[in-house]
PDB file of C-alpha atoms in Angstrom:
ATOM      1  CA  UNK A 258     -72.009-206.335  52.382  1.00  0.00           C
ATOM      2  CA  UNK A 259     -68.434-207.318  53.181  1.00  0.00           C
ATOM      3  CA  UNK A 260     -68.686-210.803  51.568  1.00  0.00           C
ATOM      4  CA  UNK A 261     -69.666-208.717  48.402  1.00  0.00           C
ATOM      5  CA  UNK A 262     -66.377-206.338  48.598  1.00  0.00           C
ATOM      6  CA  UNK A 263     -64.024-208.688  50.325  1.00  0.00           C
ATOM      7  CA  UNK A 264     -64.649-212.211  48.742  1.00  0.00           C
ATOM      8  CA  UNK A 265     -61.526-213.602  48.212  1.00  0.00           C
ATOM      9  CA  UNK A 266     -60.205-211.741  51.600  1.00  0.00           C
ATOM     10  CA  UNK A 267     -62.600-213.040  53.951  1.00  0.00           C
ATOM     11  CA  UNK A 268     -62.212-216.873  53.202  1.00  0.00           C
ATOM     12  CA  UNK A 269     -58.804-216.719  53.258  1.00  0.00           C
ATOM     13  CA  UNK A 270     -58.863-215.108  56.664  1.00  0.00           C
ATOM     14  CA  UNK A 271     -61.257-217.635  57.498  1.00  0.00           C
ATOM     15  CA  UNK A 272     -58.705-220.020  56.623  1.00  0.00           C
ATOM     16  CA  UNK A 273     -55.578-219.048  58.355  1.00  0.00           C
ATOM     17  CA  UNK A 274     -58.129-218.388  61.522  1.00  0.00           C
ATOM     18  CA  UNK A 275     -59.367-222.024  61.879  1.00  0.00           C
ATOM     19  CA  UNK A 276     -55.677-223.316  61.554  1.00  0.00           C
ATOM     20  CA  UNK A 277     -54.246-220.840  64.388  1.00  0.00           C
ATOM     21  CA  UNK A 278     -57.505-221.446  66.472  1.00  0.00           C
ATOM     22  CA  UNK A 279     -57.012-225.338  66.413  1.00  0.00           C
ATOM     23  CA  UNK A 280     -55.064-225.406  69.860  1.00  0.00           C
ATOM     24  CA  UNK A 281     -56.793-222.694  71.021  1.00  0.00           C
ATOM     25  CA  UNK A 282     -60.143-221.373  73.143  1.00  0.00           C
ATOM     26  CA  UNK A 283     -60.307-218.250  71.636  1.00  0.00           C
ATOM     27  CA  UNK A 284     -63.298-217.500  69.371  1.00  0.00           C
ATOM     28  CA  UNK A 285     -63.756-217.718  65.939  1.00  0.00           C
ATOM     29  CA  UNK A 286     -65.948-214.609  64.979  1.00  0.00           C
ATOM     30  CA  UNK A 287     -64.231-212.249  67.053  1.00  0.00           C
ATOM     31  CA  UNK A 288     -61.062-211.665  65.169  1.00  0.00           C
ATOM     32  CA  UNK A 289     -62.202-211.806  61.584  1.00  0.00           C
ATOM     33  CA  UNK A 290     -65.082-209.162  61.813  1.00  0.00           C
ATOM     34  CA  UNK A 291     -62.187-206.653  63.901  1.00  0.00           C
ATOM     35  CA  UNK A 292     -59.416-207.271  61.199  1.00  0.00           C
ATOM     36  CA  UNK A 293     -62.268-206.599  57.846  1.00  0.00           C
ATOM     37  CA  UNK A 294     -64.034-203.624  59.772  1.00  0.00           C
ATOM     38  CA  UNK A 295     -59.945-202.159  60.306  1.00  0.00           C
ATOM     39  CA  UNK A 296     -59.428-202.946  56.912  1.00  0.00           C
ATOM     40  CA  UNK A 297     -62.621-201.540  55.455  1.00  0.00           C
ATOM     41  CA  UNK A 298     -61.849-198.130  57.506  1.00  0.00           C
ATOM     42  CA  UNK A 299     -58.276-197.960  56.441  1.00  0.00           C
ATOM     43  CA  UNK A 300     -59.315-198.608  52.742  1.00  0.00           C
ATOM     44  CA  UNK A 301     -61.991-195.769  52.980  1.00  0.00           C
ATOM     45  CA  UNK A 302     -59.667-192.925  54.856  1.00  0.00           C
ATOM     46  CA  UNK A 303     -57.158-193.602  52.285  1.00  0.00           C
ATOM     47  CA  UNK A 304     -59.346-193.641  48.868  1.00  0.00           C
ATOM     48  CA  UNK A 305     -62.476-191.037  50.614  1.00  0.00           C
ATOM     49  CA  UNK A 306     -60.312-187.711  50.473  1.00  0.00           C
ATOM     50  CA  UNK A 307     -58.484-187.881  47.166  1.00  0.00           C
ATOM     51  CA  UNK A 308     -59.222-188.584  43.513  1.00  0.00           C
ATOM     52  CA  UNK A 309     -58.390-188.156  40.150  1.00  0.00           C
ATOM     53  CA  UNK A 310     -61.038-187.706  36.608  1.00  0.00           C
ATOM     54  CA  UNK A 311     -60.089-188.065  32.971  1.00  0.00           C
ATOM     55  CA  UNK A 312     -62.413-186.189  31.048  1.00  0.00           C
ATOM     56  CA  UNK A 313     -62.744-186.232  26.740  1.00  0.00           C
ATOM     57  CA  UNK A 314     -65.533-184.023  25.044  1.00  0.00           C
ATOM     58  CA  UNK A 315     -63.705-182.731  21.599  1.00  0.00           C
ATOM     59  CA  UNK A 316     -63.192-184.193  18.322  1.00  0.00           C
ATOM     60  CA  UNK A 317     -60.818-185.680  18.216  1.00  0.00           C
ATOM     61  CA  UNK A 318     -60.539-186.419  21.804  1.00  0.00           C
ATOM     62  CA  UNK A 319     -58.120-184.449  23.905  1.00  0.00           C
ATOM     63  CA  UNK A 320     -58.041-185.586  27.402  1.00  0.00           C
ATOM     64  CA  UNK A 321     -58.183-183.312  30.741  1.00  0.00           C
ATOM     65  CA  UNK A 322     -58.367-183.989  34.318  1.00  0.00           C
ATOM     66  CA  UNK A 323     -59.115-182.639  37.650  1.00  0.00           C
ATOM     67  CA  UNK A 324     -57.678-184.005  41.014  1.00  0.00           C
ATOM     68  CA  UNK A 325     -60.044-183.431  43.993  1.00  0.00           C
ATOM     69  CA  UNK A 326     -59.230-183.116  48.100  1.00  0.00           C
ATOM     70  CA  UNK A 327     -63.312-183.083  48.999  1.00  0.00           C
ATOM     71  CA  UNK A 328     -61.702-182.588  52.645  1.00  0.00           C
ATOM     72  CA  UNK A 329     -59.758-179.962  52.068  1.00  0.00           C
ATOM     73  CA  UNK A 330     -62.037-178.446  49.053  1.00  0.00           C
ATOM     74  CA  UNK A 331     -59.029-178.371  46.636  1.00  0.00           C
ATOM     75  CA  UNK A 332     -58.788-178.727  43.055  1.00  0.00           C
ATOM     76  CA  UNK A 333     -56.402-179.086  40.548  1.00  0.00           C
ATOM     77  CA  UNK A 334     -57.201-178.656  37.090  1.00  0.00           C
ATOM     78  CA  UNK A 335     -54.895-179.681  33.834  1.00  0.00           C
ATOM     79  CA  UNK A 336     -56.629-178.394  30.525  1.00  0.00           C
ATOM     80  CA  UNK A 337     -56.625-180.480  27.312  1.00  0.00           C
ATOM     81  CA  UNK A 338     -53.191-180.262  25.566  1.00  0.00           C
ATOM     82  CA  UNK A 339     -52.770-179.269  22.474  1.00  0.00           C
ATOM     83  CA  UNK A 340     -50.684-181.894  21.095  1.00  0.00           C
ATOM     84  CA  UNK A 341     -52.159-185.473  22.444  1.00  0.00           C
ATOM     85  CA  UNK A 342     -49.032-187.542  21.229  1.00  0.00           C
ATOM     86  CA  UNK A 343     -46.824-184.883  24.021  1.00  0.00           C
ATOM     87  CA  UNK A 344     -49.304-183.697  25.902  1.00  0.00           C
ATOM     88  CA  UNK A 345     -47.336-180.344  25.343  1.00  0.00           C
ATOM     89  CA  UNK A 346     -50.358-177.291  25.828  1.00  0.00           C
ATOM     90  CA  UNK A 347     -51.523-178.493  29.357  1.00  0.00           C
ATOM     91  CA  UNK A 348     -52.019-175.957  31.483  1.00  0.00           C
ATOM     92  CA  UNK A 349     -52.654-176.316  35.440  1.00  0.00           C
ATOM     93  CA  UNK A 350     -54.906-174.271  37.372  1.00  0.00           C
ATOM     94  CA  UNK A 351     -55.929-174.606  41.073  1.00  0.00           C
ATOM     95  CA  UNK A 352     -58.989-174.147  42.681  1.00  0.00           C
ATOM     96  CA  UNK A 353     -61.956-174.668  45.537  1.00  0.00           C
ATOM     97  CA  UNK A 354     -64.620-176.536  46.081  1.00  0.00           C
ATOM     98  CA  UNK A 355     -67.983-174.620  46.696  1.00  0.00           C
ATOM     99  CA  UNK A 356     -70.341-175.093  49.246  1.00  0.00           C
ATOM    100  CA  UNK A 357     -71.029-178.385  51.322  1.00  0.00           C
ATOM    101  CA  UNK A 358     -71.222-181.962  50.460  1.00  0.00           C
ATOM    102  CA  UNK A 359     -74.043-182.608  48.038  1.00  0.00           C
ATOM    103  CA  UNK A 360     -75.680-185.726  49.320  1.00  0.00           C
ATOM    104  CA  UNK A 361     -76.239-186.655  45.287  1.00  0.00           C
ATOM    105  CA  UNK A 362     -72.368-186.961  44.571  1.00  0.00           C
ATOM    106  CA  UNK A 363     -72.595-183.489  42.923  1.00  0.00           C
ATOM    107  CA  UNK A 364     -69.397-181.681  43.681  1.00  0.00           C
ATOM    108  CA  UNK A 365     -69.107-177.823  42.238  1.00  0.00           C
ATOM    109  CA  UNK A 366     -65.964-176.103  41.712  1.00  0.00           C
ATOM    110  CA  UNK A 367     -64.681-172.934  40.845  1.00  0.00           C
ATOM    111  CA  UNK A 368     -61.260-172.212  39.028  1.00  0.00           C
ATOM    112  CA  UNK A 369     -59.369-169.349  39.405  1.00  0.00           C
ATOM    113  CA  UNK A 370     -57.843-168.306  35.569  1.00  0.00           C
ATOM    114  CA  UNK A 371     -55.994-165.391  37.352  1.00  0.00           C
ATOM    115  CA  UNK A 372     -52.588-166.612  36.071  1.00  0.00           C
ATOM    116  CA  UNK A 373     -53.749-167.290  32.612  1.00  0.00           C
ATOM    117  CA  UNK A 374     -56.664-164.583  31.602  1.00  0.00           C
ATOM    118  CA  UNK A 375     -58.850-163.421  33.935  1.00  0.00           C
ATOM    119  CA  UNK A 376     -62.107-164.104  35.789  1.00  0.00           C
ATOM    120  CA  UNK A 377     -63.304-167.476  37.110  1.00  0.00           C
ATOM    121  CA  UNK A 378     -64.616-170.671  35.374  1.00  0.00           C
ATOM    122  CA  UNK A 379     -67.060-173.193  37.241  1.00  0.00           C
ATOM    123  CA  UNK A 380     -68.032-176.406  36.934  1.00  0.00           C
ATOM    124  CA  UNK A 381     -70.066-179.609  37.986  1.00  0.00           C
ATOM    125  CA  UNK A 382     -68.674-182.935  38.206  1.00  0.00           C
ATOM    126  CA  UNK A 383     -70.974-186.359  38.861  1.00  0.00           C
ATOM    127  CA  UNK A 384     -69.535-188.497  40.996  1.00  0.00           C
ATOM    128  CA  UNK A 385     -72.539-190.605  40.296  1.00  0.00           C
ATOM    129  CA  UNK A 386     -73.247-190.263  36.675  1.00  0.00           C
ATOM    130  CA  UNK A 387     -69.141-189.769  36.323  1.00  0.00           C
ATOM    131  CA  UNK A 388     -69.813-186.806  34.140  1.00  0.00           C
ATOM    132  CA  UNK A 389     -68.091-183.370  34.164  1.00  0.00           C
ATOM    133  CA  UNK A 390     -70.326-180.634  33.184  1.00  0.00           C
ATOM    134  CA  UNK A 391     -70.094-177.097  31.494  1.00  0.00           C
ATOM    135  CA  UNK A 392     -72.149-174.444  32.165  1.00  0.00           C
ATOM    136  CA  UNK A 393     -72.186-172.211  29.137  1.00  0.00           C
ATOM    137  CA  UNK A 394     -71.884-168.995  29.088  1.00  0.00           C
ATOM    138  CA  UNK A 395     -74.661-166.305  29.074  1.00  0.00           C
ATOM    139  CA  UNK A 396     -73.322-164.511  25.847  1.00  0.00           C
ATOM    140  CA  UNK A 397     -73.403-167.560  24.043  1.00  0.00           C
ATOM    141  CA  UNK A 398     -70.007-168.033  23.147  1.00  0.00           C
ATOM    142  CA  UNK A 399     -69.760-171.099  25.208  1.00  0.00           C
ATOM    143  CA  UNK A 400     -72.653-173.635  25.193  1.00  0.00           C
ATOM    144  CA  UNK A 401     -73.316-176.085  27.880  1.00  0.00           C
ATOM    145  CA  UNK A 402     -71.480-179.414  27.674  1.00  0.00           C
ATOM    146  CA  UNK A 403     -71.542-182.605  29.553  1.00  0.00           C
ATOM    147  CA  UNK A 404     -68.376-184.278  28.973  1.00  0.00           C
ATOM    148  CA  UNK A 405     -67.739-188.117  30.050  1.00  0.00           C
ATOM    149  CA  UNK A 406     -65.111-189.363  32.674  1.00  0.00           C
ATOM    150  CA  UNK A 407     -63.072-192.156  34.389  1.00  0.00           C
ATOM    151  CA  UNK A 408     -63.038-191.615  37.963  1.00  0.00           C
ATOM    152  CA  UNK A 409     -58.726-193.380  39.661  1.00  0.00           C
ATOM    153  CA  UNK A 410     -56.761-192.947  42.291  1.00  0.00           C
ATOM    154  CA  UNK A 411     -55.298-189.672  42.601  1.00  0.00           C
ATOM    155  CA  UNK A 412     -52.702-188.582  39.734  1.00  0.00           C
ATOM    156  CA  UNK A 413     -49.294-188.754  40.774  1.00  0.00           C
ATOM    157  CA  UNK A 414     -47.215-185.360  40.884  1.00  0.00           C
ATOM    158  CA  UNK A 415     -45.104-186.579  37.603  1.00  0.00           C
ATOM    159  CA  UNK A 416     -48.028-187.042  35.461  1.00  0.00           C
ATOM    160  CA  UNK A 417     -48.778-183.572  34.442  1.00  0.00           C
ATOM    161  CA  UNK A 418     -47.398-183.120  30.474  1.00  0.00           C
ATOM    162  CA  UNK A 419     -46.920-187.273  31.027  1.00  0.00           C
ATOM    163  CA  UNK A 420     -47.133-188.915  27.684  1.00  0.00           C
ATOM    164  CA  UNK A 421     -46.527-192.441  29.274  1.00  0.00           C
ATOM    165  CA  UNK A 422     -48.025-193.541  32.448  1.00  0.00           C
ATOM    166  CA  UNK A 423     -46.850-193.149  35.795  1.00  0.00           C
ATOM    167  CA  UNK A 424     -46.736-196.465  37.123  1.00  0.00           C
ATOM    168  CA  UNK A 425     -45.178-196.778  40.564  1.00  0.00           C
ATOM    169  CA  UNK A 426     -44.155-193.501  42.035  1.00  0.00           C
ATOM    170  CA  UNK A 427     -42.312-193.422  44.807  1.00  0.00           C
ATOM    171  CA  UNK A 428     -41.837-190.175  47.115  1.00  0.00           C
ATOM    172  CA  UNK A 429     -39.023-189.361  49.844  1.00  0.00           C
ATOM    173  CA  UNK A 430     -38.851-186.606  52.275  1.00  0.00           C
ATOM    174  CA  UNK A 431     -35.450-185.339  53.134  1.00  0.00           C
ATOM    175  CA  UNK A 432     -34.231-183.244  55.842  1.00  0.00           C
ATOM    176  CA  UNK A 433     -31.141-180.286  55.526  1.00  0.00           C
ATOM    177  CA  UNK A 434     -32.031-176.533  56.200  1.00  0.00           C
ATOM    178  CA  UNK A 435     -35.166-176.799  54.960  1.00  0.00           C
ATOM    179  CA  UNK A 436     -37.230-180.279  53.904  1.00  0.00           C
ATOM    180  CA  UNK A 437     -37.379-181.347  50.010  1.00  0.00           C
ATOM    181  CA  UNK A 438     -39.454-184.046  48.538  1.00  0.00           C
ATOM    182  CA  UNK A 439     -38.055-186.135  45.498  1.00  0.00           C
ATOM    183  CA  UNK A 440     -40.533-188.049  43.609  1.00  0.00           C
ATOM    184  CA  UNK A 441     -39.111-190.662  41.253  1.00  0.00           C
ATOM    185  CA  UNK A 442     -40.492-193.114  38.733  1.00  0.00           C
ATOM    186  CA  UNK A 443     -38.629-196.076  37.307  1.00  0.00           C
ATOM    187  CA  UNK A 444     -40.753-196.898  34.622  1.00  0.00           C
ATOM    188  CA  UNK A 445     -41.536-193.434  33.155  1.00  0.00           C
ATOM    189  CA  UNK A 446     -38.128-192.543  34.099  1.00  0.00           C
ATOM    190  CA  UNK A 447     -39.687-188.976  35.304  1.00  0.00           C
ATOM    191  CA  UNK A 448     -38.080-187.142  38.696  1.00  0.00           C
ATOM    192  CA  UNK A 449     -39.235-184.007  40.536  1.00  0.00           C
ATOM    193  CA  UNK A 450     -37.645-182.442  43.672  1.00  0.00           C
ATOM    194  CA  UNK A 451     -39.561-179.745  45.671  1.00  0.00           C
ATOM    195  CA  UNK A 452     -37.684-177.540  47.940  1.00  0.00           C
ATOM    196  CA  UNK A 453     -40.203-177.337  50.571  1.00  0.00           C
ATOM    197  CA  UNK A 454     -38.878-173.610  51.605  1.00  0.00           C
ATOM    198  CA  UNK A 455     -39.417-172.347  49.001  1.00  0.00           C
ATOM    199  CA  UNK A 456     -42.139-173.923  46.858  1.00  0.00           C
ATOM    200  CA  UNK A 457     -39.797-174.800  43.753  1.00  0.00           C
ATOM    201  CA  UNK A 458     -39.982-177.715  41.424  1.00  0.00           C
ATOM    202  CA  UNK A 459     -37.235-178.936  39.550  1.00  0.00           C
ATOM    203  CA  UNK A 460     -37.188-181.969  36.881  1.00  0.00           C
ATOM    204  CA  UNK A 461     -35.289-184.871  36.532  1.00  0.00           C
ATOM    205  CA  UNK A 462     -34.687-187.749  34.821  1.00  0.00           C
ATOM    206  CA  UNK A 463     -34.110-191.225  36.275  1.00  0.00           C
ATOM    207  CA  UNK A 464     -31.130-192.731  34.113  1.00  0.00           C
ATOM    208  CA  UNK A 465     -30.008-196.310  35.711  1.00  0.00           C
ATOM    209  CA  UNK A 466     -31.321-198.486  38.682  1.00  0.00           C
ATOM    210  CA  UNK A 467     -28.599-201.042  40.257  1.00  0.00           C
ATOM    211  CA  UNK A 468     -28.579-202.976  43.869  1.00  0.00           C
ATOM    212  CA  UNK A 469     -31.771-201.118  44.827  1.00  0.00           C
ATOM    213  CA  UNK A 470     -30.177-197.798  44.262  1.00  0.00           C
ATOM    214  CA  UNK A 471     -31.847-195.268  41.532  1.00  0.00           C
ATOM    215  CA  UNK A 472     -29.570-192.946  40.219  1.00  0.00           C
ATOM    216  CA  UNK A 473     -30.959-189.768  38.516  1.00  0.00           C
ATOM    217  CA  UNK A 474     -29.759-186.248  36.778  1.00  0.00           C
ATOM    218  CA  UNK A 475     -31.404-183.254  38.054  1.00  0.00           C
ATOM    219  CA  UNK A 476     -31.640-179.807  36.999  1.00  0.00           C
ATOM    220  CA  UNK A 477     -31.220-177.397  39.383  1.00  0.00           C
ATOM    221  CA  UNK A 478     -31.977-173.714  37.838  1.00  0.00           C
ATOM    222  CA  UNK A 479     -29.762-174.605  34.835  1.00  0.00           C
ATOM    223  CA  UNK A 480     -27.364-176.869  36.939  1.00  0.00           C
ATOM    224  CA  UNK A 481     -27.155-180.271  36.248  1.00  0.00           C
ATOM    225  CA  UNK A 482     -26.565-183.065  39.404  1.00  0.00           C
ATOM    226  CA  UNK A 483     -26.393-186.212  39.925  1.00  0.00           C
ATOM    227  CA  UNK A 484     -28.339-187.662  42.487  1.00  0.00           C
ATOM    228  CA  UNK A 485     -28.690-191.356  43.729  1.00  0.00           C
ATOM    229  CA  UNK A 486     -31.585-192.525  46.026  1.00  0.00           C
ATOM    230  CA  UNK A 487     -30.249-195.631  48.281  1.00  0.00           C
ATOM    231  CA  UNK A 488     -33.306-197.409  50.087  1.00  0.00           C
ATOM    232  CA  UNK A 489     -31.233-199.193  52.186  1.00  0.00           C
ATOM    233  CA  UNK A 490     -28.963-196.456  54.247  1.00  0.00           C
ATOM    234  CA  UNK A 491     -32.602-193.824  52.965  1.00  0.00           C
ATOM    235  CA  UNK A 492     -29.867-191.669  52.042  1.00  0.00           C
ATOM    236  CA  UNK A 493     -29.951-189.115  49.118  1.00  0.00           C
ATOM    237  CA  UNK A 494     -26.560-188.504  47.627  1.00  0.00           C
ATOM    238  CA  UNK A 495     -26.909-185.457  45.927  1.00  0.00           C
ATOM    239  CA  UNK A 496     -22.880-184.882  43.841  1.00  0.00           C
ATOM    240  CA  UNK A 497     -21.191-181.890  43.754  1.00  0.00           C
ATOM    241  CA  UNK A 498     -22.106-178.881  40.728  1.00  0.00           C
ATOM    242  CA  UNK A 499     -19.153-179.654  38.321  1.00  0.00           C
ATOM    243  CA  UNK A 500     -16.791-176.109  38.559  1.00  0.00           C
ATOM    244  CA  UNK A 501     -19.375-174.724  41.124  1.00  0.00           C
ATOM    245  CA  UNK A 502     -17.815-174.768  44.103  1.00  0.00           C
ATOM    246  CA  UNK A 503     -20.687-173.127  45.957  1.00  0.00           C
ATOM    247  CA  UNK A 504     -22.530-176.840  45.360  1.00  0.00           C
ATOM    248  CA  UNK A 505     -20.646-179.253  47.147  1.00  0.00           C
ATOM    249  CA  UNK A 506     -21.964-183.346  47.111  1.00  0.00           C
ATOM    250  CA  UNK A 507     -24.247-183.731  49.680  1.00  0.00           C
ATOM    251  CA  UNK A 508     -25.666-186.490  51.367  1.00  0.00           C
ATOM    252  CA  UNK A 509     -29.180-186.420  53.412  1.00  0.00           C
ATOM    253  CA  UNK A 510     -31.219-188.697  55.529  1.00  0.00           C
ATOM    254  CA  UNK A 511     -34.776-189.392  53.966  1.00  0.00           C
ATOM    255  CA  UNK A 512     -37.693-191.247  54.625  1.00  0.00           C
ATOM    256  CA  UNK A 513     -40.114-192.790  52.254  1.00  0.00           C
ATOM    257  CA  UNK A 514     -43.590-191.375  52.580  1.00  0.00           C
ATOM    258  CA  UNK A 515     -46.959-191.543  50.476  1.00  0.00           C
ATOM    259  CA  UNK A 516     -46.561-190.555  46.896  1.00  0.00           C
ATOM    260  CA  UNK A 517     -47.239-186.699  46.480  1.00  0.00           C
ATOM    261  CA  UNK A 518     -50.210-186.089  43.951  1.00  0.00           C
ATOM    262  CA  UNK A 519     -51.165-183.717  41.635  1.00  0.00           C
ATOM    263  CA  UNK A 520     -53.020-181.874  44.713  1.00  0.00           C
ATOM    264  CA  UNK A 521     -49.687-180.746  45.773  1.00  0.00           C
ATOM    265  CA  UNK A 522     -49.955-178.219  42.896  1.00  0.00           C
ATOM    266  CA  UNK A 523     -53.005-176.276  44.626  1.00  0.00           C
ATOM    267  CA  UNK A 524     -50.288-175.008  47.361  1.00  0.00           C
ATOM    268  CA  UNK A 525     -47.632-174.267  45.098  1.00  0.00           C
ATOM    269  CA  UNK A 526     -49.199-172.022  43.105  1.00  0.00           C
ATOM    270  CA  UNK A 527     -51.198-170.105  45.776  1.00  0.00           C
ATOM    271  CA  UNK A 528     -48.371-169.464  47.668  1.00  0.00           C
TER     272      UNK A 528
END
């Protein structure tokens, strides 16, 4: 089963092995089969938890998606937009995973329209069939639907209303009063700070990258700032508010971390 998933990897390791076993004793199939079951585990803890669907069922199609934590039983839901070229419309709405882990890849989920409507909404998605399916409703003004989908890794935090992919997010925690995570994306050019306090987002906009450093305008409650993110002191340089002297430059010690997903959302908005 590993030769089938790890080819490539396991005849290059192969390779290096014989070359730094040639002077000495120790044996050949001891090493390889603890680095690819290490590997195999690591790949697995960091894939197993989270994921992402892309979902199309209209005419024309208007995609959706739901990110899922099957450990935690969260889900994150962004509805269809309403204008595909923007995706301006998108809505996100959190919810939980019901019941235990369905041995068929069958994973039922219930969200919570509270801060839209009212009432709940369920659903069924197919891990194995990679279908996401409707019930419909009993006064028939919904009928059932089975709607196809593309199973990735999970969505990154900038890629709700996203028009252009996200391609290589990168996240940093920083530490003053209270911790705040800024998520940044040079090829998107899209930026979001959280204020881990108090559960607030605020957008940005990454405008230049020189020497490693990404510089970026933020708005902070109808505040503009400059902000530049320096990987090599991990230093955020957040500059003073201009006339605003109650928002002095600051400059805080981060540390790169794993990208913050969409899953985030689910805590923000049952806070």
């Amino acid at each position: 089963m590993l030769k089938r998933l790890f080819p490539g990897f396991l005849a290059r390791l192969r390779l290096r092995l014989r070359s730094h076993n040639a002077g000495t004793k120790q044996p050949m199939n001891a090493l390889p089969l603890t680095i690819v079951v290490f590997a195999v585990l690591t790949v697995h803890s960091a894939t197993a938890s989270e994921f992402s669907v892309r979902c199309e069922g209209q005419t024309p199609p208007r995609p959706y998606f739901a990110t899922f934590d099957t450990d935690a039983k969260r889900v994150v839901f962004e509805s269809a937009p309403s204008d595909v070229k923007t995706f301006d419309g998108s809505n996100v709405i959190v919810g939980e995973i019901d019941g235990q882990d369905d041995p068929d890849g069958r994973i039922e989920f219930t969200l919570d329209l509270s801060r839209l409507s009212r009432g709940k909404l369920s659903f069924i998605f197919d891990r194995k069939n990679k279908t996401m399916f409707w019930p419909g409703l009993d006064d028939g003004f919904r009928p059932t639907l089975t709607h196809s989908c593309t199973v990735s890794s999970p969505r990154s935090l900038l890629s709700f209303r996203s028009p252009v992919p996200v391609g290589h997010p990168i996240t940093v925690r920083c530490e003053d009063s209270e911790s705040g995570y800024l998520t940044m994306d040079v090829d998107s050019k899209r930026a979001m700070f959280e204020r881990g306090g108090r559960g607030s987002l605020y957008r940005g906009q990454v405008i230049s990258v020189h020497n490693g450093d990404i510089d970026l305008v933020m708005e902070f409650g109808g505040h503009p700032r400059q902000m530049t993110w320096s990987k090599a002191t991990h230093t955020l340089t957040i500059e003073a508010a201009a006339g605003d002297s109650q928002r002095p430059r600051m400059i805080l010690q981060c540390q790169e971390i794993p990208p913050r997903t969409m899953i985030e959302y689910y805590k923000l908005l049952r806070r």
